[in-house]
């Protein structure tokens, strides 16, 4: 799943290939905004899934999650203590105060976009809102390490440092979820290398102009970073029931700085 490696360096996409990836990524960005705008009390995550699948197909793209290793949805919808890989369903009814993470991917002309965000249904509890704000900020800060000549784990380290800064800024305790992270992406959704959300700087393959990674911090409120997978073999939940947030962009290294290939029409 993380194959197609070129030793020592994360492969480069040409400017034309980056444009093609951004075309796929823009569809993902529109789908995420549509899902958030539709997420009201009483709406089910199956409703959000239907909406996103329709939007992606109407845009001439293919929902990459659907059927991926047997996954049944076009989105992962992960509510409250669900960290990632929640299966959309008609029995998951959203309520005021829920923290919803939607992760989504699309394929257009053979190129993948992959992006996620979390949002509240109505008002979130203040500490949950802080968790979500922090996760968004950690992604924004971490991606600044996407610079030519940096190594893979310079991004991991930047994400970790940003997480500790966010804890202080928001006055909350945050856990970096164990065992999950970002990845290379291009003509496959999950390509080499795996990108940890924490760790020592200066290790792993080098980044160069045109290298692309999906960067996806997953943070939990409180210090417990262990998760377990439910019997559906997908749904990943925090062991202590703490809420989790997840933000992701597909990001390219350019000489002008990180280029987000999954831009959203609104943030
Ligand atoms: Mg994703
Ligand atoms: Mg991803």
Coordinates of C-alpha atoms and ligand atoms in Angstrom, one line a residue:
X1 CA 0.0 0.0 0.0
X2 CA 2.9 2.4 0.5
X3 CA 4.9 1.0 -2.5
X4 CA 6.4 2.7 -5.6
X5 CA 9.4 4.0 -3.7
X6 CA 12.4 5.8 -5.1
X7 CA 15.1 5.3 -2.6
X8 CA 16.2 8.4 -0.6
X9 CA 13.9 10.9 -2.2
X10 CA 10.1 11.4 -2.4
X11 CA 9.4 11.4 -6.2
X12 CA 8.7 14.6 -8.0
X13 CA 5.6 15.5 -9.9
X14 CA 5.9 17.8 -12.9
X15 CA 4.0 21.2 -12.7
X16 CA 1.4 19.7 -15.1
X17 CA 0.9 16.7 -12.9
X18 CA 0.5 19.0 -9.9
X19 CA -2.2 20.8 -11.8
X20 CA -3.9 17.5 -12.6
X21 CA -3.8 16.6 -8.9
X22 CA -5.2 19.9 -7.9
X23 CA -8.1 19.4 -10.3
X24 CA -9.0 16.2 -8.4
X25 CA -8.3 17.9 -5.1
X26 CA -10.6 20.8 -5.8
X27 CA -13.5 18.4 -6.2
X28 CA -12.6 16.9 -2.8
X29 CA -12.6 20.4 -1.3
X30 CA -16.0 21.2 -2.7
X31 CA -17.3 17.9 -1.4
X32 CA -16.0 18.6 2.2
X33 CA -17.7 22.0 2.2
X34 CA -21.0 20.5 1.0
X35 CA -20.8 17.8 3.7
X36 CA -20.2 20.4 6.4
X37 CA -23.0 22.7 5.2
X38 CA -25.4 19.7 5.2
X39 CA -24.4 18.4 8.7
X40 CA -27.4 19.5 10.8
X41 CA -29.1 17.8 13.8
X42 CA -31.2 14.9 12.5
X43 CA -29.1 14.4 9.3
X44 CA -27.4 11.0 9.1
X45 CA -23.8 10.3 8.0
X46 CA -25.4 8.2 5.2
X47 CA -27.0 11.4 4.0
X48 CA -23.6 13.1 3.9
X49 CA -22.1 10.1 2.1
X50 CA -24.9 10.2 -0.6
X51 CA -24.4 13.9 -1.1
X52 CA -20.6 13.6 -1.4
X53 CA -20.8 10.7 -3.8
X54 CA -23.2 12.5 -6.0
X55 CA -21.1 15.7 -6.1
X56 CA -17.9 13.8 -6.9
X57 CA -19.6 11.8 -9.7
X58 CA -21.4 14.9 -11.1
X59 CA -17.9 16.5 -11.3
X60 CA -16.7 13.7 -13.6
X61 CA -14.6 12.1 -10.9
X62 CA -14.6 8.8 -9.0
X63 CA -14.9 8.5 -5.2
X64 CA -11.7 6.8 -4.3
X65 CA -12.8 5.5 -0.9
X66 CA -15.8 3.6 -2.2
X67 CA -14.7 -0.1 -2.4
X68 CA -11.1 0.7 -1.2
X69 CA -10.2 -2.5 0.6
X70 CA -13.9 -3.1 0.8
X71 CA -14.8 0.2 2.5
X72 CA -18.5 0.8 1.8
X73 CA -18.7 4.6 1.7
X74 CA -17.4 7.5 -0.3
X75 CA -16.5 9.3 2.9
X76 CA -15.2 8.3 6.3
X77 CA -17.4 10.0 8.8
X78 CA -16.0 9.9 12.3
X79 CA -18.1 11.4 15.1
X80 CA -16.9 12.4 18.5
X81 CA -14.7 9.6 19.9
X82 CA -14.3 8.0 16.5
X83 CA -10.9 9.0 15.3
X84 CA -10.9 7.9 11.7
X85 CA -12.5 5.4 9.3
X86 CA -16.0 5.7 10.6
X87 CA -18.5 4.0 8.2
X88 CA -21.3 6.3 7.1
X89 CA -24.7 4.9 8.1
X90 CA -28.4 5.7 8.4
X91 CA -28.3 4.9 12.1
X92 CA -25.7 7.5 12.8
X93 CA -27.8 10.6 13.4
X94 CA -26.1 13.9 14.0
X95 CA -26.9 15.9 17.1
X96 CA -26.1 19.5 18.3
X97 CA -22.6 19.6 19.7
X98 CA -21.2 16.6 17.8
X99 CA -17.7 16.9 16.4
X100 CA -17.7 15.4 13.0
X101 CA -14.7 14.5 10.9
X102 CA -15.2 13.9 7.2
X103 CA -12.4 12.4 5.1
X104 CA -12.8 12.1 1.4
X105 CA -10.9 11.3 -1.8
X106 CA -11.5 11.6 -5.5
X107 CA -9.8 10.4 -8.7
X108 CA -9.8 12.5 -11.8
X109 CA -7.9 11.6 -14.9
X110 CA -6.0 9.0 -12.9
X111 CA -4.8 11.4 -10.2
X112 CA -5.8 11.4 -6.5
X113 CA -6.8 14.1 -4.0
X114 CA -7.3 13.2 -0.3
X115 CA -8.4 15.7 2.3
X116 CA -10.3 15.8 5.6
X117 CA -11.6 18.2 8.1
X118 CA -13.6 18.3 11.3
X119 CA -16.4 20.6 12.3
X120 CA -19.1 21.0 14.9
X121 CA -22.9 20.4 14.4
X122 CA -24.0 23.7 15.9
X123 CA -21.9 24.8 18.9
X124 CA -19.2 22.6 20.3
X125 CA -18.2 22.5 24.0
X126 CA -15.3 25.0 24.4
X127 CA -12.6 22.4 25.0
X128 CA -13.8 20.4 21.9
X129 CA -13.8 23.6 19.8
X130 CA -10.2 24.2 21.1
X131 CA -9.2 20.7 20.1
X132 CA -10.6 21.2 16.6
X133 CA -9.0 24.7 16.2
X134 CA -5.7 23.2 17.4
X135 CA -5.8 20.4 14.9
X136 CA -6.4 22.8 12.0
X137 CA -3.6 25.0 13.1
X138 CA -1.2 22.0 13.5
X139 CA -1.8 21.1 9.9
X140 CA -1.2 24.7 8.7
X141 CA 2.0 24.9 10.7
X142 CA 3.3 21.4 9.9
X143 CA 2.9 21.8 6.2
X144 CA 5.4 24.7 6.3
X145 CA 8.1 22.1 6.6
X146 CA 7.3 21.0 3.0
X147 CA 10.4 22.6 1.6
X148 CA 13.0 21.3 -0.9
X149 CA 15.9 19.7 0.9
X150 CA 14.0 18.9 4.0
X151 CA 13.6 15.3 5.0
X152 CA 10.4 13.5 5.6
X153 CA 10.5 13.6 9.4
X154 CA 11.2 17.3 9.4
X155 CA 7.4 17.4 8.6
X156 CA 6.7 14.9 11.5
X157 CA 8.8 17.0 13.8
X158 CA 7.0 20.2 12.7
X159 CA 3.6 18.6 13.4
X160 CA 4.7 17.5 16.9
X161 CA 6.2 21.0 17.8
X162 CA 3.0 22.6 16.5
X163 CA 0.9 20.3 18.6
X164 CA 2.8 21.3 21.8
X165 CA 2.5 25.0 20.9
X166 CA -1.2 24.6 20.3
X167 CA -1.6 22.9 23.8
X168 CA -0.1 26.0 25.4
X169 CA -2.0 28.5 23.3
X170 CA -5.3 26.9 23.9
X171 CA -4.6 25.7 27.5
X172 CA -5.6 22.1 26.8
X173 CA -3.9 18.7 26.8
X174 CA -3.6 17.0 23.4
X175 CA -2.6 13.5 22.4
X176 CA -1.1 12.6 19.0
X177 CA -2.9 9.4 18.0
X178 CA -0.6 6.4 17.9
X179 CA -0.1 4.4 14.7
X180 CA -1.8 6.6 12.1
X181 CA -0.4 9.3 9.8
X182 CA 0.0 10.7 6.3
X183 CA 1.4 9.3 3.1
X184 CA 2.6 9.8 -0.3
X185 CA -0.1 10.2 -3.0
X186 CA -0.4 10.5 -6.7
X187 CA -1.7 7.8 -9.1
X188 CA -2.5 5.8 -6.0
X189 CA -4.2 7.1 -2.9
X190 CA -1.6 5.6 -0.5
X191 CA 1.9 5.7 -1.7
X192 CA 5.3 5.5 0.0
X193 CA 6.4 6.9 2.3
X194 CA 4.3 6.8 5.5
X195 CA 4.4 10.2 7.4
X196 CA 4.3 10.0 11.2
X197 CA 2.6 12.9 13.0
X198 CA 5.5 13.1 15.5
X199 CA 9.2 12.2 15.8
X200 CA 12.8 13.3 15.5
X201 CA 13.7 15.7 12.7
X202 CA 16.1 15.0 9.9
X203 CA 15.3 11.4 9.0
X204 CA 13.8 9.5 6.0
X205 CA 13.8 10.4 2.3
X206 CA 14.5 13.9 1.1
X207 CA 11.8 16.2 -0.2
X208 CA 12.3 17.9 -3.5
X209 CA 10.4 20.3 -5.7
X210 CA 7.3 18.4 -6.8
X211 CA 7.2 15.9 -3.9
X212 CA 3.6 15.4 -2.7
X213 CA 2.4 14.2 0.7
X214 CA -1.0 13.9 2.3
X215 CA -0.5 15.4 5.7
X216 CA -3.1 14.5 8.3
X217 CA -2.7 15.3 12.0
X218 CA -5.1 13.3 14.2
X219 CA -5.4 14.7 17.8
X220 CA -7.4 13.7 20.8
X221 CA -8.4 15.7 23.8
X222 CA -6.3 14.6 26.8
X223 CA -3.2 12.5 26.9
X224 CA -4.5 9.0 26.0
X225 CA -3.3 8.2 22.5
X226 CA -4.3 4.6 22.3
X227 CA -7.1 3.6 20.0
X228 CA -9.0 0.4 19.2
X229 CA -10.8 -0.8 16.1
X230 CA -14.4 -1.9 16.4
X231 CA -15.7 -5.3 15.2
X232 CA -16.7 -3.8 11.8
X233 CA -12.9 -3.8 11.2
X234 CA -12.9 -0.1 10.2
X235 CA -14.1 2.2 12.9
X236 CA -11.1 3.5 15.0
X237 CA -12.2 4.9 18.4
X238 CA -10.3 6.4 21.4
X239 CA -10.0 3.8 24.2
X240 CA -11.2 6.4 26.8
X241 CA -14.0 7.9 24.8
X242 CA -12.2 11.3 24.3
X243 CA -13.2 13.3 21.2
X244 CA -10.8 13.3 18.3
X245 CA -10.2 15.7 15.4
X246 CA -8.6 15.1 12.0
X247 CA -7.5 17.6 9.4
X248 CA -5.8 16.7 6.1
X249 CA -4.5 18.3 2.9
X250 CA -2.7 16.9 -0.1
X251 CA 0.4 19.2 -0.2
X252 CA 3.2 19.7 -2.8
X253 CA 6.7 21.1 -2.2
X254 CA 7.4 24.1 -4.5
X255 CA 10.1 26.7 -4.5
X256 CA 7.5 29.2 -3.5
X257 CA 6.5 27.2 -0.4
X258 CA 3.9 24.5 0.2
X259 CA 1.1 24.2 -2.4
X260 CA -2.2 22.9 -1.2
X261 CA -3.6 20.6 -3.9
X262 CA -7.0 20.1 -2.1
X263 CA -8.1 23.8 -1.7
X264 CA -11.6 24.4 -0.4
X265 CA -14.0 27.1 -1.6
X266 CA -14.4 28.2 2.0
X267 CA -12.6 27.4 5.3
Ligands
LIG1 MG1 -7.9 11.2 3.8
LIG2 MG1 -4.9 10.4 3.6

